[in-house]
Amino acid sequence: MLDILSTIEKLCEYPSPSGFEHSASKRVENIMSRVMDKVEHDAFGNVYGIKKCGKKGAKCILLDAHIDEIGLMVTGTKNGFLTFTTLGGVDPRILPATEVLVLTNPPRFGVITALPPHLQSEKEMENAFDIENLCIDIGAEKDEKTVPCGTPVIFSSGCVKLCENYISARALDDRGGLVAILTAIDMLKSKKLSCDVVVLASVQEEVGCRGAKIAGFSVNPDLAIAVDVTHAHTPGADKTSTFKSGSGVAIGVGPNMTKKISDALISVAKDKKIPHTIEVCAGHSGTNAWVLQTAREGIATGLLSIPLKYMHTPVETVKKKDIEATAKLICEFLLNLSSGGIKL
Amino acid sequence: MIETIKELCNLKGTSGWEVAVREYIKKRIKPFATEIREDIMGNLIVFKKGQKRRNNPFMVCAHMDEVGLIIKDITEEGYLSFDFAGGVDRRVIIGKRVLVGEKGIPGIIGMKAVHLTTKEERKKTPKLSELCIDIGCEKKAAAEKLVSLGDYAVFDSPIRELGENKIKARALDDRFGCGVMLKLIESELSYDTFFVFTVQEEVGCRGAEIAAFGVKPDFALVLEATTAADIPVSEGSNKVCVLGKGAVIGCVDGGAIYDKRLFALLRGIAEEKGVSWQIKTRVAGATDARSIHVSRKGVRTTSLSLPTRYIHSPSCVADIRDMESVFTLARELISCEEEKLNA
Amino acid sequence: MLSIKEILDRLYKVKSPAGFEGDIAKVISAIAKENNLEYRTDAMGNVIVHRKGAGKKCLIDAHMDTIGFLATYIDEKGFVRFDTLGGFDLPDIHHVTVEFLNGTCGVISYEQKTDFKDRKVSSMFIDIGAKSEAEAKELILPGDAAVYAGELRELSNGKISAPYLDNRIGVAVALFVICSLKDCEYDVYAAFTVQEEVGLRGAKTAAYGIDADFAIVVDVTDSCDTPGFDGFGEVKMSDGAAIKIMDKAAIAHPAIVSALCETAEHEKIKYTRDIITIGGTDAGSIHTSRSGVPTGGISVPVRYIHSPCEVADMADIEASVKLLVKTLENHAVII
């Protein structure tokens, strides 16, 4: 049995800011090769794990999770400090005094600047810092040429276990999704499927679902299921648009998802008593499902999401049970498909 | 000394809860100290005999406590509400990890995801009441089994080297000062000296107040970590002090106008020994000197401080060379004969 | 063989607002023909010039459209209301002279009562001198497009100024390079694309049609060196070619970035690294085409982009040409 926590830990060791996923891709290839028959990658770093059923004309199911994470990019130097821009959606309020890893070779540790409270009024502290006024401190004495403009940066936080089987780490969006898929594949180890499965670990989702767009074209599957994260309830967030951690897998419904796929996922979840909720997306689901659906002549698409707290911060938090529910649903869905319960 | 400071920074010791730091220090100094006592608030008062006696007692002091969080409430959903013990800018704690209570239960301070915020919201710092610690518990009852109201939390931030000469750590303010004192206590001294490891500096220099009263020194030296804002947004005097430019000799800060003669003496020693030094270019912050210099009939007080960036955040950054400068000047000062101190 | 300057002079004889690129397509096609290169035009209007080679398929992309104005309504007094084709900074278009494709000139002004901060395109108009709707309609009709009037001028120190250096420069560089390549085994296509300024649309079909192994986009980028500039940015006028790291639509592929940087180092060509945080380039459409096309870019630093008086340095243009030629002739791109 694939261990969820240790797999997340392993994945977290490798930085993969959008556009710079190559080292993480290699790691994912390595992990995938243990559960898939064949593993390939493309020029952008998308990793494809392939498991054929051996039947002629078998349908092809694509399971997608993205491996890129949000980060920062160095844009220059200023008196030895590094200026930066964001890679993906970063709330500037999480940045002051945050520890980062500047991905030079070897990487350099850094701290994002902040002004001491002693120099600021209570009023000033009410306003968030402008991102333009923040820099990365790498301990350099003066401008060095060692960190070229364009160097990517990630948050340096690792993985920590909280109470009640919560896991907190950076980039659980969407390593949580990848781990759910791999867990499902692992559950199917001894089962016979009558469809081919391609597990896609896609790149550049955080900057516009770019990796999945080209992968959808390349694989051209009969069905694609994007496995990503969704917002979990947290203090201050609107409860109508978030999902309680521990409530299981959120099944996407709406124009971005092919109706019969959503329906099938819901009915399998009900039959197998897998904890689940329904996530209604009126338009863009904000996931790779959006681009997978319109690849080539169009692909039947489903979306499964894992509730995640504090998305896009260094302390994203997920409940292990929700990853397990997601894995279970993927597993049961594929079995149901193989037994002809669902027709594509 | 650097290794000692690192070890000290790894200990948890929010204001009012300095016990771990105190026990560590006690153990370390036992073979070297002449006399060790602990007062009612928990200050550790150490006397060490030197080669010569002093008629006018000299007290060196550094505080053991650090800024942190204190648990105020547990919500129905199992989140922990908190307040700050000491001055913390709430902007630096978002998205950071903490360790709660003596057992060090891991928790995180999250924030509503960026996707769920408005542009206006992103410009405002969340109120303290809107922030909470998430330890994973989903119900109040479960959290109550692990955490009690009044438990402290510290930032979970490992020590790291930063560049060639700098280190990053959580509690450099003021484990640095404690580390310098340990090193002095472990060395041979020319004169009898009192060393006081104080409590509750971060909530109002309260430990030092009673310690100074008890020790009755004529001279005091405070070893501290002080605000450096030498980052690109600060120009000129707003940098306050600069990392790598040496020890900060106390001149004027928000709590004290430091003794002019001791200032001149320290400056003279620094120039003579080629030790780099600076003064703060803004009147900001305060040290235990605030309480000490007005104790009883007055104490001639000076300070040596370590320029520290992002002070009172989980990631304080300071320069090792400045630490050495502070140590050298502190050692020289307490080795001065009385005529010099009184000159 | 024409010089870069001669190509630019020929390009500046025509107008090409987004959606109206027919005239410039003819000029580009003519130059390709003079150089005995194959060329074709696709359904969107992209001009695709081909220089055969046995090796990997390389796409050089430069968009040939420009920002412009579209007449939308003519009022009873003969004033022309308009909308924009592509992105503008409103202050740039106060009281500028524009020219419709048929040569009709006009000036842009605004309703007198509106405060500067409240001004929108809808409170502005083009005055073509007509005194009635009927008279105006003899000159132009709603749906006609206009561009900034202005010509290519030389400033001191090898600097040039004109509207639409974005992306006449890119077109000139790409055209000059494909015409002058010598020892290059790559199968090189140069796509002169339409409608970049309204959403990278032409490049989408051009890339699909060509199905290249890799692509290099030639465009312009902001020069971060004018008074009052306090943001970040390494790109400065006269510092050579700017190698694309990232823009809003694409992150340049590491293999292309390193091919360009290494070539620049090796050939001693001045260069900087370019990060664009506002706006994308054709790289966005190209790199996600089909199964993905590793894409990078070379940009020429330009001041006051999208204003009627953009400024560039000929030396940066020369550096960009040299960088592109050497990268291709050295077969530096390893995919």
XYZ file of N, CA and C in Angstrom, chain A residues 187-309:
369
model
N -4.307 0.756 -5.570
C -5.448 -0.071 -5.141
C -5.875 -1.047 -6.243
N -5.594 -0.650 -7.497
C -6.043 -1.461 -8.636
C -5.014 -2.514 -9.051
N -3.907 -2.536 -8.304
C -2.760 -3.378 -8.655
C -3.166 -4.789 -9.096
N -4.006 -5.415 -8.310
C -4.319 -6.815 -8.575
C -5.600 -6.980 -9.397
N -6.185 -5.839 -9.813
C -7.456 -5.889 -10.537
C -7.216 -5.863 -12.049
N -8.159 -6.445 -12.764
C -8.058 -6.454 -14.224
C -8.933 -5.329 -14.780
N -8.354 -4.438 -15.554
C -9.146 -3.365 -16.158
C -9.343 -3.666 -17.638
N -10.402 -3.101 -18.212
C -10.571 -3.264 -19.652
C -10.423 -1.928 -20.366
N -9.726 -1.007 -19.700
C -9.403 0.256 -20.371
C -7.939 0.580 -20.119
N -7.383 1.425 -20.993
C -6.011 1.883 -20.770
C -6.063 3.114 -19.876
N -5.063 3.230 -19.027
C -5.027 4.395 -18.134
C -3.723 5.163 -18.368
N -3.857 6.476 -18.528
C -2.673 7.335 -18.576
C -2.749 8.285 -17.384
N -1.746 8.222 -16.521
C -1.675 9.180 -15.417
C -0.807 10.338 -15.883
N -1.377 11.512 -15.886
C -0.642 12.693 -16.335
C -0.268 13.552 -15.133
N 1.022 13.783 -14.975
C 1.472 14.780 -13.996
C 1.820 15.997 -14.833
N 0.944 16.983 -14.811
C 1.076 18.071 -15.779
C 1.798 19.286 -15.204
N 2.361 20.073 -16.090
C 3.141 21.265 -15.696
C 2.320 22.534 -15.970
N 2.787 23.618 -15.382
C 2.290 24.972 -15.688
C 0.784 25.171 -15.554
N 0.169 24.477 -14.588
C -1.257 24.715 -14.359
C -1.472 26.088 -13.739
N -0.588 26.441 -12.828
C -0.782 27.671 -12.043
C -0.646 28.937 -12.870
N -0.092 28.827 -14.057
C 0.037 30.010 -14.911
C -0.925 29.940 -16.099
N -1.860 29.018 -16.066
C -2.868 28.998 -17.121
C -3.119 27.633 -17.757
N -2.997 26.575 -16.987
C -3.331 25.219 -17.462
C -2.616 24.879 -18.762
N -1.370 25.303 -18.871
C -0.694 25.173 -20.162
C -0.212 23.762 -20.455
N 0.303 23.088 -19.428
C 0.807 21.736 -19.649
C -0.305 20.775 -20.040
N -1.450 20.865 -19.362
C -2.561 19.949 -19.647
C -3.116 20.180 -21.044
N -3.013 21.425 -21.518
C -3.542 21.737 -22.849
C -2.804 20.905 -23.908
N -1.486 20.893 -23.801
C -0.730 20.148 -24.821
C -0.805 18.647 -24.558
N -0.892 18.273 -23.293
C -0.975 16.840 -22.980
C -2.295 16.263 -23.462
N -3.366 17.023 -23.322
C -4.673 16.570 -23.797
C -4.618 16.307 -25.294
N -3.934 17.188 -26.009
C -3.774 17.018 -27.460
C -2.956 15.765 -27.753
N -1.864 15.583 -27.014
C -0.970 14.449 -27.273
C -1.645 13.116 -26.979
N -2.294 13.016 -25.817
C -2.842 11.729 -25.385
C -4.162 11.447 -26.116
N -4.914 12.503 -26.332
C -6.223 12.382 -26.983
C -7.053 11.233 -26.397
N -7.340 11.293 -25.112
C -8.040 10.182 -24.452
C -9.537 10.186 -24.751
N -10.218 9.133 -24.349
C -11.674 9.084 -24.472
C -12.354 9.750 -23.284
N -11.627 9.808 -22.195
C -12.163 10.453 -20.990
C -10.992 11.036 -20.201
N -11.198 12.238 -19.721
C -10.168 12.842 -18.873
C -10.780 13.215 -17.528
N -10.101 12.860 -16.463
C -10.541 13.299 -15.137
C -9.423 14.124 -14.515
N -9.736 15.379 -14.252
C -8.771 16.230 -13.571
C -8.961 16.042 -12.073
N -7.862 15.831 -11.381
C -7.929 15.695 -9.928
C -7.139 16.851 -9.333
N -7.858 17.744 -8.687
C -7.205 18.953 -8.171
C -7.729 19.217 -6.762
N -7.437 20.394 -6.256
C -7.906 20.742 -4.915
C -8.984 21.811 -5.019
N -9.793 21.905 -3.992
C -10.782 22.980 -3.910
C -10.670 23.591 -2.516
N -11.373 24.689 -2.315
C -11.228 25.377 -1.027
C -11.973 24.672 0.091
N -11.284 24.429 1.188
C -11.928 23.888 2.377
C -12.384 25.053 3.243
N -13.377 24.787 4.091
C -13.806 25.788 5.079
C -12.608 26.257 5.874
N -12.463 27.558 5.996
C -11.504 28.101 6.959
C -12.164 29.321 7.562
N -11.670 29.747 8.707
C -12.294 30.915 9.328
C -12.267 32.089 8.346
N -13.362 32.760 8.237
C -13.411 33.951 7.395
C -13.864 33.688 5.981
N -13.808 32.430 5.544
C -14.192 32.143 4.166
C -15.690 31.851 4.093
N -16.275 32.183 2.952
C -17.700 31.978 2.733
C -18.015 30.481 2.710
N -18.909 30.045 3.605
C -19.163 28.609 3.721
C -19.912 28.037 2.523
N -20.568 28.918 1.769
C -21.329 28.393 0.633
C -20.420 28.012 -0.530
N -19.229 28.551 -0.566
C -18.363 28.218 -1.695
C -17.149 27.407 -1.253
N -17.201 26.857 -0.045
C -16.084 26.038 0.419
C -16.611 24.708 0.960
N -15.737 23.778 1.142
C -16.131 22.416 1.546
C -15.434 22.061 2.840
N -16.151 21.378 3.697
C -15.587 21.031 4.982
C -14.487 19.995 4.791
N -13.374 20.214 5.427
C -12.333 19.189 5.411
C -12.895 17.947 6.082
N -12.655 16.809 5.469
C -13.202 15.585 6.029
C -14.522 15.181 5.392
N -15.032 16.051 4.505
C -16.316 15.715 3.877
C -16.121 14.837 2.648
N -14.895 14.483 2.355
C -14.644 13.570 1.245
C -14.288 14.284 -0.033
N -14.517 13.602 -1.146
C -14.130 14.151 -2.443
C -15.255 15.037 -2.976
N -14.869 16.172 -3.574
C -15.874 17.049 -4.188
C -15.946 16.711 -5.677
N -17.166 16.360 -6.130
C -17.351 15.968 -7.527
C -17.873 17.175 -8.301
N -17.147 17.548 -9.351
C -17.484 18.754 -10.107
C -18.692 18.559 -11.004
N -19.555 19.571 -10.986
C -20.757 19.564 -11.818
C -20.866 20.934 -12.487
N -21.214 20.952 -13.762
C -21.363 22.223 -14.477
C -20.887 22.091 -15.906
N -20.922 23.195 -16.660
C -20.588 23.118 -18.084
C -19.174 22.613 -18.379
N -18.270 22.786 -17.462
C -16.906 22.329 -17.683
C -16.791 20.796 -17.575
N -17.804 20.175 -16.985
C -17.753 18.723 -16.805
C -18.833 18.066 -17.673
N -18.460 16.987 -18.332
C -19.432 16.273 -19.146
C -20.479 15.665 -18.215
N -21.750 15.934 -18.500
C -22.781 15.598 -17.526
C -22.799 14.113 -17.171
N -22.680 13.267 -18.209
C -22.787 11.840 -17.882
C -21.605 11.352 -17.040
N -20.485 12.056 -17.153
C -19.332 11.670 -16.323
C -19.592 12.088 -14.878
N -20.045 13.325 -14.699
C -20.376 13.779 -13.338
C -21.399 12.832 -12.710
N -22.447 12.525 -13.482
C -23.498 11.645 -12.965
C -22.932 10.283 -12.564
N -22.076 9.751 -13.432
C -21.498 8.436 -13.154
C -20.626 8.472 -11.897
N -19.854 9.527 -11.772
C -18.987 9.647 -10.580
C -19.845 9.712 -9.319
N -20.920 10.485 -9.385
C -21.793 10.628 -8.218
C -22.446 9.282 -7.883
N -22.889 8.554 -8.922
C -23.584 7.299 -8.617
C -22.622 6.253 -8.057
N -21.384 6.232 -8.557
C -20.404 5.291 -7.984
C -20.129 5.656 -6.526
N -19.980 6.951 -6.271
C -19.706 7.392 -4.898
C -20.833 6.973 -3.962
N -22.069 7.113 -4.453
C -23.220 6.734 -3.633
C -23.228 5.232 -3.396
N -23.091 4.470 -4.488
C -23.116 3.007 -4.391
C -22.075 2.484 -3.415
N -20.893 3.027 -3.533
C -19.780 2.496 -2.730
C -19.638 3.218 -1.387
N -20.607 4.089 -1.112
C -20.589 4.837 0.156
C -19.264 5.567 0.389
N -18.827 6.236 -0.663
C -17.590 7.029 -0.537
C -18.001 8.453 -0.147
N -17.425 8.993 0.939
C -17.808 10.360 1.344
C -17.550 11.334 0.188
N -18.566 12.103 -0.142
C -18.406 13.031 -1.254
C -19.343 14.214 -1.108
N -19.025 15.284 -1.814
C -19.907 16.445 -1.913
C -19.960 16.826 -3.384
N -20.854 17.736 -3.706
C -20.967 18.194 -5.090
C -20.407 19.613 -5.172
N -19.525 19.823 -6.112
C -18.986 21.166 -6.322
C -19.554 21.715 -7.625
N -20.307 22.776 -7.494
C -20.942 23.353 -8.679
C -20.055 24.457 -9.243
N -19.657 24.313 -10.500
C -18.839 25.336 -11.159
C -19.665 25.906 -12.309
N -20.014 27.180 -12.185
C -20.887 27.774 -13.194
C -20.171 27.983 -14.530
N -18.860 28.102 -14.493
C -18.113 28.304 -15.733
C -16.779 27.598 -15.645
N -15.705 28.376 -15.759
C -14.350 27.840 -15.653
C -14.184 27.213 -14.263
N -13.764 25.957 -14.248
C -13.580 25.294 -12.957
C -12.272 25.722 -12.307
N -11.450 26.481 -13.051
C -10.158 26.886 -12.499
C -9.190 25.730 -12.417
N -9.460 24.684 -13.155
C -8.573 23.519 -13.131
C -8.243 23.102 -14.567
N -7.415 22.083 -14.676
C -7.058 21.563 -15.988
C -8.253 20.984 -16.744
N -9.354 20.712 -16.039
C -10.545 20.195 -16.719
C -10.958 21.141 -17.843
N -10.707 22.431 -17.618
C -11.104 23.453 -18.581
C -10.442 23.248 -19.948
N -9.162 22.986 -19.946
C -8.449 22.841 -21.232
C -8.524 21.408 -21.758
N -8.663 20.457 -20.851
C -8.763 19.066 -21.311
C -10.058 18.876 -22.107
N -11.109 19.540 -21.646
C -12.418 19.386 -22.275
C -12.401 19.804 -23.745
N -11.573 20.775 -24.084
C -11.580 21.302 -25.451
C -10.364 20.872 -26.257
N -9.646 19.863 -25.805
C -8.508 19.380 -26.587
C -9.021 18.689 -27.853
N -8.316 18.883 -28.920
C -8.701 18.292 -30.221
C -10.198 18.458 -30.478
N -10.902 17.307 -30.677
C -12.335 17.402 -30.985
C -13.191 17.406 -29.729
N -12.568 17.595 -28.597
C -13.323 17.602 -27.357
C -13.197 16.266 -26.649
N -13.081 16.323 -25.324
C -12.879 15.111 -24.530
C -13.908 15.100 -23.408
N -14.525 13.949 -23.203
C -15.428 13.807 -22.057
C -14.596 14.064 -20.806
N -15.106 14.910 -19.912
C -14.264 15.385 -18.811
C -14.985 15.300 -17.477
N -14.246 14.896 -16.459
C -14.767 14.922 -15.100
C -13.791 15.674 -14.206
N -14.262 16.075 -13.035
C -13.387 16.797 -12.108
C -13.625 16.306 -10.686
N -12.542 15.916 -10.044
C -12.606 15.542 -8.626
C -11.689 16.491 -7.859
N -12.194 17.012 -6.766
C -11.376 17.958 -6.005
C -11.295 17.577 -4.536
N -10.138 17.835 -3.978
C -9.887 17.532 -2.572
C -9.941 18.848 -1.797
N -10.757 18.936 -0.745
C -10.801 20.184 0.035
C -9.422 20.498 0.631
N -8.994 21.707 0.441
C -7.664 22.132 0.902
C -7.799 23.465 1.609
N -7.222 23.540 2.795
C -7.237 24.813 3.520
C -6.041 25.657 3.106
